[in-house]
Amino acid sequence: MSKTLQELLHMVDRRTRVWLAVCGDALENAESICSTYSNEGYTCMNQDAVRNSFFQKTIEYTQGRNWLEIGPGAHALLTQMALRKPTLHSLVAVEANEQSALEARKCVKHDSRCRIITGYSTTYAGEKCVDVVLSEIIGVIASSEGVIGVMNDLRMRRYATQSTAMIPARAATFIAPVQLGSIDICRGGNVYASERILLLRGMRVDSANLANDVGMLEDLHFDMLIADRLTHHSTLQIVKSGQCHGFGMFVGISSPMPCRRYTRSKIATVEKWHANDMWTTSDASDHHYSRNWRNPVALLSTPLAVCVGDVLNLICIVDHATTSAPVYSICYSLNGNPMGQLTLTHTDMYPTFQLLQAEMKYDRSYSNMTIPVKQQP
């Protein structure tokens, strides 16, 4: 177990549950995510009032007769929002998970305008040039659940055209060097940990960030084709001396509307990104943040000491962005000196987690503990 992970786990209080990734047992791509059914996951999305308010207001504002939805889920929450519009003529929802599709049909069975189809969007063959494409397949990193490939496919096969309204219209993943404290780690009540990544709910970027701003890992515009390789450069100035445990990330989604959710973001890059659009992020610095997404922290093997005035340069690369298993690379240098590179794959972000036994957590014996390994049948 790395020095950074040991240090962070020592900060966990007795009320917080620790989940460790099982080596050799993970979801390998977006299709494997679709194949799993989690009522708990759908319930969590339903209870995210801020996320749902974003979609509700965007759907109410968007005009169109023929709608196509990708991934309605078992509860078909966004589907039902759209069906409240009297101007909607037809809605086709494509759901990859057979059990979820079955449950979704029960939710909308009384509305003849809606049809739930079981299958992947890439095999869908229906009416082209729809007025609106509705989806929420944004992952812990925005593109990690295959949204780029899905949207590109719809555009290349002419289901989405220049006149098609996309909900959301844009998604991004922001990144910052973070020093985590006990409050940051324990705020969500559960910590999901592996050698390369920590998954947290409710991370406050304003308190954890060591820099004056945040960088950009990816910025996705769904009104155009998106490349298979994405690169973003960010230069950040360190404003707090400390130990950088890794790079914390949070996602944002936006749609063009003639109003803003509230006055401004606390973070300059986010403020510039969303402009006058309707938007929400998973950054808990915003008191009205979306709670559905976990915040990933790409961990350094050893904490990096930084001082006020240092300049941190980040080069963030997304390879195979249009596939169902993108690869993320974060190259970082301090004051012009290359310091290293972190790489995250789909299996790093979506492993199977095992709850750590209480007695092991309480005696703080992390230094002698190994990550559990999947048992072979």
Short mmCIF file of C-alpha atoms in Angstrom, two decimals:
data_model
loop_
_atom_site.label_atom_id
_atom_site.label_comp_id
_atom_site.label_asym_id
_atom_site.label_seq_id
_atom_site.Cartn_x
_atom_site.Cartn_y
_atom_site.Cartn_z
CA MET A 1 0.00 0.00 0.00
CA SER A 2 1.38 3.41 -0.99
CA LYS A 3 2.54 5.97 1.56
CA THR A 4 -0.14 8.43 0.41
CA LEU A 5 -2.98 5.93 0.79
CA GLN A 6 -1.76 4.88 4.24
CA GLU A 7 -1.62 8.52 5.34
CA LEU A 8 -5.15 9.21 4.11
CA LEU A 9 -6.67 6.09 5.65
CA HIS A 10 -5.18 7.04 9.02
CA MET A 11 -7.41 10.14 8.91
CA VAL A 12 -10.64 8.13 8.69
CA ASP A 13 -12.83 8.42 11.78
CA ARG A 14 -14.79 5.59 13.40
CA ARG A 15 -18.10 6.62 11.85
CA THR A 16 -16.85 6.40 8.26
CA ARG A 17 -16.92 3.14 6.34
CA VAL A 18 -13.83 2.22 4.32
CA TRP A 19 -14.16 0.21 1.10
CA LEU A 20 -11.06 -1.24 -0.56
CA ALA A 21 -10.81 -2.13 -4.24
CA VAL A 22 -10.49 -5.84 -4.98
CA CYS A 23 -7.52 -6.48 -7.28
CA GLY A 24 -8.47 -8.22 -10.51
CA ASP A 25 -12.19 -7.52 -10.17
CA ALA A 26 -13.47 -4.42 -11.99
CA LEU A 27 -15.83 -3.20 -14.69
CA GLU A 28 -13.70 -3.08 -17.83
CA ASN A 29 -15.75 -0.66 -19.94
CA ALA A 30 -19.01 1.27 -20.22
CA GLU A 31 -20.86 -1.79 -21.53
CA SER A 32 -20.06 -3.66 -18.32
CA ILE A 33 -21.53 -0.75 -16.34
CA CYS A 34 -24.73 -1.03 -18.38
CA SER A 35 -24.95 -4.75 -17.64
CA THR A 36 -25.16 -4.14 -13.88
CA TYR A 37 -28.44 -3.22 -12.19
CA SER A 38 -28.30 -1.19 -8.99
CA ASN A 39 -31.53 0.01 -7.41
CA GLU A 40 -29.38 1.87 -4.87
CA GLY A 41 -27.68 3.79 -7.69
CA TYR A 42 -30.99 4.81 -9.26
CA THR A 43 -32.36 5.88 -5.88
CA CYS A 44 -29.28 8.04 -5.31
CA MET A 45 -29.90 9.82 -8.63
CA ASN A 46 -33.57 10.32 -7.79
CA GLN A 47 -32.64 11.94 -4.47
CA ASP A 48 -30.15 14.38 -6.01
CA ALA A 49 -32.43 17.43 -5.93
CA VAL A 50 -29.91 19.81 -7.54
CA ARG A 51 -29.12 17.51 -10.46
CA ASN A 52 -32.81 16.84 -11.02
CA SER A 53 -33.64 20.56 -10.85
CA PHE A 54 -31.05 21.20 -13.57
CA PHE A 55 -32.68 18.65 -15.87
CA GLN A 56 -36.22 19.73 -14.99
CA LYS A 57 -35.57 23.38 -15.87
CA THR A 58 -33.61 22.51 -19.01
CA ILE A 59 -36.33 20.13 -20.22
CA GLU A 60 -39.04 22.73 -19.57
CA TYR A 61 -37.11 25.32 -21.59
CA THR A 62 -36.22 23.04 -24.54
CA GLN A 63 -38.67 22.89 -27.43
CA GLY A 64 -39.14 19.90 -29.72
CA ARG A 65 -41.73 17.37 -30.84
CA ASN A 66 -39.62 14.23 -31.28
CA TRP A 67 -37.25 13.23 -28.47
CA LEU A 68 -34.62 10.49 -28.17
CA GLU A 69 -33.36 9.52 -24.72
CA ILE A 70 -30.24 7.45 -24.06
CA GLY A 71 -30.20 5.47 -20.80
CA PRO A 72 -33.48 6.28 -19.01
CA GLY A 73 -32.65 3.89 -16.15
CA ALA A 74 -35.08 1.80 -14.14
CA HIS A 75 -37.05 4.73 -12.73
CA ALA A 76 -37.22 6.73 -16.00
CA LEU A 77 -37.08 9.97 -14.01
CA LEU A 78 -35.97 12.24 -16.87
CA THR A 79 -38.37 10.46 -19.21
CA GLN A 80 -41.28 11.37 -16.97
CA MET A 81 -40.09 14.98 -16.79
CA ALA A 82 -40.11 15.20 -20.60
CA LEU A 83 -43.54 13.56 -20.88
CA ARG A 84 -45.05 16.40 -18.83
CA LYS A 85 -44.52 18.68 -21.84
CA PRO A 86 -47.78 18.95 -23.82
CA THR A 87 -45.84 19.88 -26.98
CA LEU A 88 -43.92 16.57 -26.96
CA HIS A 89 -45.22 14.28 -29.72
CA SER A 90 -43.06 11.17 -29.27
CA LEU A 91 -40.20 9.98 -27.07
CA VAL A 92 -38.08 6.89 -27.71
CA ALA A 93 -35.85 5.84 -24.80
CA VAL A 94 -33.04 3.34 -25.41
CA GLU A 95 -31.94 1.34 -22.35
CA ALA A 96 -29.11 -1.22 -22.51
CA ASN A 97 -29.99 -3.06 -19.31
CA GLU A 98 -32.92 -5.43 -19.82
CA GLN A 99 -34.11 -5.32 -16.20
CA SER A 100 -33.91 -1.52 -16.11
CA ALA A 101 -35.89 -1.30 -19.36
CA LEU A 102 -38.58 -3.57 -17.89
CA GLU A 103 -38.92 -1.37 -14.80
CA ALA A 104 -38.89 1.82 -16.89
CA ARG A 105 -41.82 0.59 -19.00
CA LYS A 106 -43.89 0.25 -15.83
CA CYS A 107 -43.19 3.90 -14.97
CA VAL A 108 -44.48 5.25 -18.30
CA LYS A 109 -47.00 2.60 -19.34
CA HIS A 110 -49.92 5.04 -19.26
CA ASP A 111 -48.39 7.43 -21.83
CA SER A 112 -48.74 6.24 -25.42
CA ARG A 113 -46.24 8.84 -26.66
CA CYS A 114 -43.34 6.96 -25.05
CA ARG A 115 -41.58 3.80 -26.18
CA ILE A 116 -38.80 2.07 -24.20
CA ILE A 117 -36.41 0.01 -26.35
CA THR A 118 -33.95 -2.53 -24.95
CA GLY A 119 -30.49 -2.34 -26.52
CA TYR A 120 -27.49 -0.11 -27.09
CA SER A 121 -27.86 3.25 -28.78
CA THR A 122 -25.30 2.21 -31.42
CA THR A 123 -27.73 -0.45 -32.70
CA TYR A 124 -30.81 1.78 -32.57
CA ALA A 125 -32.56 2.20 -35.92
CA GLY A 126 -35.47 4.60 -35.73
CA GLU A 127 -36.57 8.02 -36.89
CA LYS A 128 -33.59 10.22 -37.70
CA CYS A 129 -33.01 13.95 -37.21
CA VAL A 130 -34.77 14.10 -33.84
CA ASP A 131 -35.47 17.46 -32.23
CA VAL A 132 -33.98 16.68 -28.82
CA VAL A 133 -31.45 14.16 -27.46
CA LEU A 134 -31.74 13.65 -23.69
CA SER A 135 -29.20 11.67 -21.68
CA GLU A 136 -27.39 11.42 -18.37
CA ILE A 137 -24.50 9.02 -18.91
CA ILE A 138 -21.90 11.22 -17.23
CA GLY A 139 -19.38 9.30 -15.12
CA VAL A 140 -17.13 10.20 -12.17
CA ILE A 141 -14.93 11.63 -14.92
CA ALA A 142 -17.41 13.07 -17.41
CA SER A 143 -16.42 10.82 -20.34
CA SER A 144 -15.69 7.66 -18.32
CA GLU A 145 -19.03 5.97 -19.10
CA GLY A 146 -18.71 6.29 -22.88
CA VAL A 147 -20.75 9.45 -23.49
CA ILE A 148 -18.41 10.72 -26.24
CA GLY A 149 -18.75 7.58 -28.35
CA VAL A 150 -22.53 7.56 -27.92
CA MET A 151 -22.97 11.21 -28.92
CA ASN A 152 -20.54 10.93 -31.85
CA ASP A 153 -22.41 7.87 -33.12
CA LEU A 154 -25.77 9.66 -33.00
CA ARG A 155 -24.33 12.58 -34.92
CA MET A 156 -22.54 10.46 -37.55
CA ARG A 157 -25.70 8.41 -38.19
CA ARG A 158 -27.79 11.59 -38.48
CA TYR A 159 -29.99 11.02 -35.45
CA ALA A 160 -28.58 14.28 -34.12
CA THR A 161 -28.02 17.21 -36.49
CA GLN A 162 -27.01 20.85 -36.07
CA SER A 163 -30.63 21.71 -35.23
CA THR A 164 -30.93 19.01 -32.54
CA ALA A 165 -30.98 20.28 -28.95
CA MET A 166 -28.68 18.26 -26.67
CA ILE A 167 -29.45 17.87 -22.94
CA PRO A 168 -26.95 18.43 -21.45
CA ALA A 169 -25.24 20.48 -24.15
CA ARG A 170 -21.84 20.37 -22.51
CA ALA A 171 -19.89 18.48 -19.85
CA ALA A 172 -16.46 18.99 -18.31
CA THR A 173 -14.09 17.53 -15.76
CA PHE A 174 -12.08 19.97 -13.66
CA ILE A 175 -8.87 19.07 -11.83
CA ALA A 176 -6.87 20.55 -8.94
CA PRO A 177 -3.91 19.63 -6.69
CA VAL A 178 -5.40 18.76 -3.32
CA GLN A 179 -4.33 18.21 0.25
CA LEU A 180 -7.02 16.17 1.96
CA GLY A 181 -7.92 16.37 5.63
CA SER A 182 -10.11 14.16 7.77
CA ILE A 183 -13.18 16.31 7.08
CA ASP A 184 -12.68 16.04 3.30
CA ILE A 185 -12.33 12.27 3.46
CA CYS A 186 -15.13 11.52 5.91
CA ARG A 187 -17.77 14.06 4.81
CA GLY A 188 -19.65 11.56 2.64
CA GLY A 189 -19.70 8.77 5.24
CA ASN A 190 -17.95 6.29 2.91
CA VAL A 191 -14.42 6.17 1.49
CA TYR A 192 -13.69 4.08 -1.61
CA ALA A 193 -9.96 3.46 -1.97
CA SER A 194 -7.48 1.76 -4.25
CA GLU A 195 -3.77 2.22 -4.88
CA ARG A 196 -4.42 4.74 -7.65
CA ILE A 197 -7.65 6.48 -6.77
CA LEU A 198 -9.84 7.66 -3.92
CA LEU A 199 -13.58 8.16 -4.51
CA LEU A 200 -15.28 10.64 -2.19
CA ARG A 201 -18.66 12.32 -1.98
CA GLY A 202 -18.87 15.98 -1.11
CA MET A 203 -15.24 17.06 -1.63
CA ARG A 204 -14.92 20.85 -1.13
CA VAL A 205 -12.47 22.16 -3.69
CA ASP A 206 -12.15 25.55 -1.99
CA SER A 207 -10.69 23.97 1.17
CA ALA A 208 -8.70 21.09 -0.38
CA ASN A 209 -7.21 22.93 -3.39
CA LEU A 210 -3.61 24.10 -2.94
CA ALA A 211 -3.73 26.32 -6.05
CA ASN A 212 -5.35 29.60 -7.02
CA ASP A 213 -7.69 27.97 -9.54
CA VAL A 214 -8.53 24.64 -11.13
CA GLY A 215 -7.39 23.13 -14.41
CA MET A 216 -9.35 21.36 -17.12
CA LEU A 217 -9.08 17.63 -17.76
CA GLU A 218 -11.67 17.64 -20.55
CA ASP A 219 -14.31 19.93 -22.02
CA LEU A 220 -16.99 18.18 -24.09
CA HIS A 221 -19.29 20.01 -26.52
CA PHE A 222 -22.06 17.64 -27.60
CA ASP A 223 -23.18 19.86 -30.49
CA MET A 224 -20.17 18.69 -32.53
CA LEU A 225 -18.04 15.60 -33.13
CA ILE A 226 -15.44 15.08 -30.39
CA ALA A 227 -11.92 13.82 -31.16
CA ASP A 228 -10.54 10.48 -29.98
CA ARG A 229 -7.62 12.21 -28.24
CA LEU A 230 -8.14 15.29 -26.06
CA THR A 231 -5.39 17.44 -24.55
CA HIS A 232 -5.62 20.32 -22.07
CA HIS A 233 -2.78 22.39 -20.60
CA SER A 234 -3.22 24.19 -17.28
CA THR A 235 -0.86 26.43 -15.31
CA LEU A 236 -1.72 26.87 -11.63
CA GLN A 237 -0.03 28.92 -8.93
CA ILE A 238 0.28 27.37 -5.49
CA VAL A 239 -1.28 29.64 -2.85
CA LYS A 240 -1.11 27.28 0.16
CA SER A 241 2.00 25.45 1.33
CA GLY A 242 1.40 21.80 2.12
CA GLN A 243 1.51 18.20 0.96
CA CYS A 244 -0.25 17.42 -2.31
CA HIS A 245 -1.87 13.99 -1.99
CA GLY A 246 -3.00 13.90 -5.59
CA PHE A 247 -5.31 15.53 -8.11
CA GLY A 248 -8.94 15.93 -7.16
CA MET A 249 -11.57 16.09 -9.88
CA PHE A 250 -15.20 17.11 -10.21
CA VAL A 251 -17.63 17.15 -13.12
CA GLY A 252 -19.88 19.87 -14.46
CA ILE A 253 -22.79 19.86 -16.90
CA SER A 254 -24.48 22.82 -18.58
CA SER A 255 -27.21 23.75 -21.04
CA PRO A 256 -27.89 27.10 -22.73
CA MET A 257 -30.69 28.96 -20.97
CA PRO A 258 -31.52 32.65 -20.54
CA CYS A 259 -30.94 32.48 -16.78
CA ARG A 260 -28.29 31.37 -14.33
CA ARG A 261 -28.78 29.16 -11.32
CA TYR A 262 -27.13 31.70 -9.06
CA THR A 263 -24.81 34.68 -9.26
CA ARG A 264 -21.37 33.17 -9.80
CA SER A 265 -18.99 30.31 -9.09
CA LYS A 266 -16.22 30.67 -6.52
CA ILE A 267 -13.74 29.28 -9.07
CA ALA A 268 -12.59 31.45 -12.00
CA THR A 269 -12.24 28.63 -14.53
CA VAL A 270 -15.72 27.27 -13.73
CA GLU A 271 -17.20 30.78 -13.92
CA LYS A 272 -15.68 31.27 -17.38
CA TRP A 273 -16.71 27.78 -18.50
CA HIS A 274 -20.44 28.01 -17.84
CA ALA A 275 -20.83 31.70 -18.83
CA ASN A 276 -24.57 32.45 -18.75
CA ASP A 277 -25.74 28.84 -19.06
CA MET A 278 -27.76 26.73 -16.65
CA TRP A 279 -25.20 24.55 -14.89
CA THR A 280 -24.33 22.37 -11.93
CA THR A 281 -21.17 20.64 -10.65
CA SER A 282 -20.21 18.00 -8.10
CA ASP A 283 -17.97 20.47 -6.22
CA ALA A 284 -19.23 20.74 -2.63
CA SER A 285 -17.81 24.28 -2.38
CA ASP A 286 -21.07 25.18 -4.06
CA HIS A 287 -23.76 24.79 -1.40
CA HIS A 288 -26.16 23.70 -4.17
CA TYR A 289 -23.89 21.02 -5.63
CA SER A 290 -25.04 17.78 -7.27
CA ARG A 291 -24.54 14.89 -4.86
CA ASN A 292 -24.97 12.02 -7.30
CA TRP A 293 -21.36 11.88 -8.51
CA ARG A 294 -18.41 10.75 -6.43
CA ASN A 295 -15.30 12.90 -6.68
CA PRO A 296 -12.21 10.96 -7.84
CA VAL A 297 -8.78 11.82 -6.48
CA ALA A 298 -5.88 10.44 -8.54
CA LEU A 299 -3.34 9.56 -5.84
CA LEU A 300 0.39 10.21 -5.87
CA SER A 301 2.43 7.31 -4.50
CA THR A 302 4.16 9.76 -2.13
CA PRO A 303 2.81 13.20 -1.15
CA LEU A 304 4.41 16.10 -3.04
CA ALA A 305 5.61 19.06 -0.95
CA VAL A 306 4.63 22.44 -2.43
CA CYS A 307 5.18 26.02 -1.27
CA VAL A 308 3.39 29.31 -1.83
CA GLY A 309 4.49 30.78 -5.16
CA ASP A 310 5.32 27.46 -6.81
CA VAL A 311 4.01 27.01 -10.35
CA LEU A 312 2.34 23.71 -11.22
CA ASN A 313 1.90 22.78 -14.86
CA LEU A 314 -0.57 20.07 -15.85
CA ILE A 315 -0.91 18.34 -19.21
CA CYS A 316 -4.09 16.25 -19.19
CA ILE A 317 -4.61 13.76 -22.01
CA VAL A 318 -7.65 11.60 -22.74
CA ASP A 319 -6.81 8.73 -25.10
CA HIS A 320 -9.41 6.50 -26.77
CA ALA A 321 -12.00 9.10 -25.77
CA THR A 322 -14.57 7.84 -28.28
CA THR A 323 -14.44 4.25 -26.98
CA SER A 324 -16.20 2.70 -24.00
CA ALA A 325 -12.94 2.65 -21.99
CA PRO A 326 -11.02 5.97 -22.20
CA VAL A 327 -7.55 6.29 -20.66
CA TYR A 328 -6.60 9.41 -18.70
CA SER A 329 -3.03 10.68 -18.27
CA ILE A 330 -1.97 13.55 -16.00
CA CYS A 331 1.58 14.81 -16.57
CA TYR A 332 2.69 17.29 -13.92
CA SER A 333 5.72 19.50 -13.40
CA LEU A 334 6.64 21.88 -10.59
CA ASN A 335 8.53 25.11 -11.34
CA GLY A 336 9.46 23.73 -14.75
CA ASN A 337 10.80 20.42 -13.39
CA PRO A 338 8.97 17.28 -14.59
CA MET A 339 7.68 15.39 -11.54
CA GLY A 340 5.80 12.44 -12.99
CA GLN A 341 2.70 11.11 -14.68
CA LEU A 342 -0.48 9.47 -13.39
CA THR A 343 -2.56 7.18 -15.60
CA LEU A 344 -6.12 6.09 -14.88
CA THR A 345 -7.96 3.38 -16.78
CA HIS A 346 -11.58 2.29 -16.59
CA THR A 347 -10.71 -0.53 -14.19
CA ASP A 348 -9.05 1.97 -11.84
CA MET A 349 -12.26 4.00 -11.59
CA TYR A 350 -14.80 1.18 -11.48
CA PRO A 351 -13.37 -1.64 -9.35
CA THR A 352 -15.37 -3.91 -7.08
CA PHE A 353 -15.05 -2.63 -3.51
CA GLN A 354 -14.98 -4.71 -0.35
CA LEU A 355 -15.96 -3.27 3.03
CA LEU A 356 -13.03 -3.18 5.43
CA GLN A 357 -13.62 -5.05 8.67
CA ALA A 358 -14.25 -2.74 11.60
CA GLU A 359 -11.55 -4.20 13.85
CA MET A 360 -8.92 -3.72 11.13
CA LYS A 361 -9.94 -0.10 10.65
CA TYR A 362 -9.93 0.72 14.34
CA ASP A 363 -6.47 -0.67 15.11
CA ARG A 364 -5.04 1.47 12.24
CA SER A 365 -3.00 -1.48 10.93
CA TYR A 366 -2.97 -0.15 7.36
CA SER A 367 0.81 -0.45 6.99
CA ASN A 368 0.56 -4.25 7.19
CA MET A 369 -2.55 -4.52 5.06
CA THR A 370 -2.71 -5.48 1.39
CA ILE A 371 -5.41 -4.74 -1.15
CA PRO A 372 -7.74 -7.79 -1.31
CA VAL A 373 -7.41 -10.02 -4.37
CA LYS A 374 -10.29 -11.61 -6.29
CA GLN A 375 -10.59 -15.31 -5.51
CA GLN A 376 -10.34 -17.56 -8.55
CA PRO A 377 -13.21 -20.08 -8.94
#
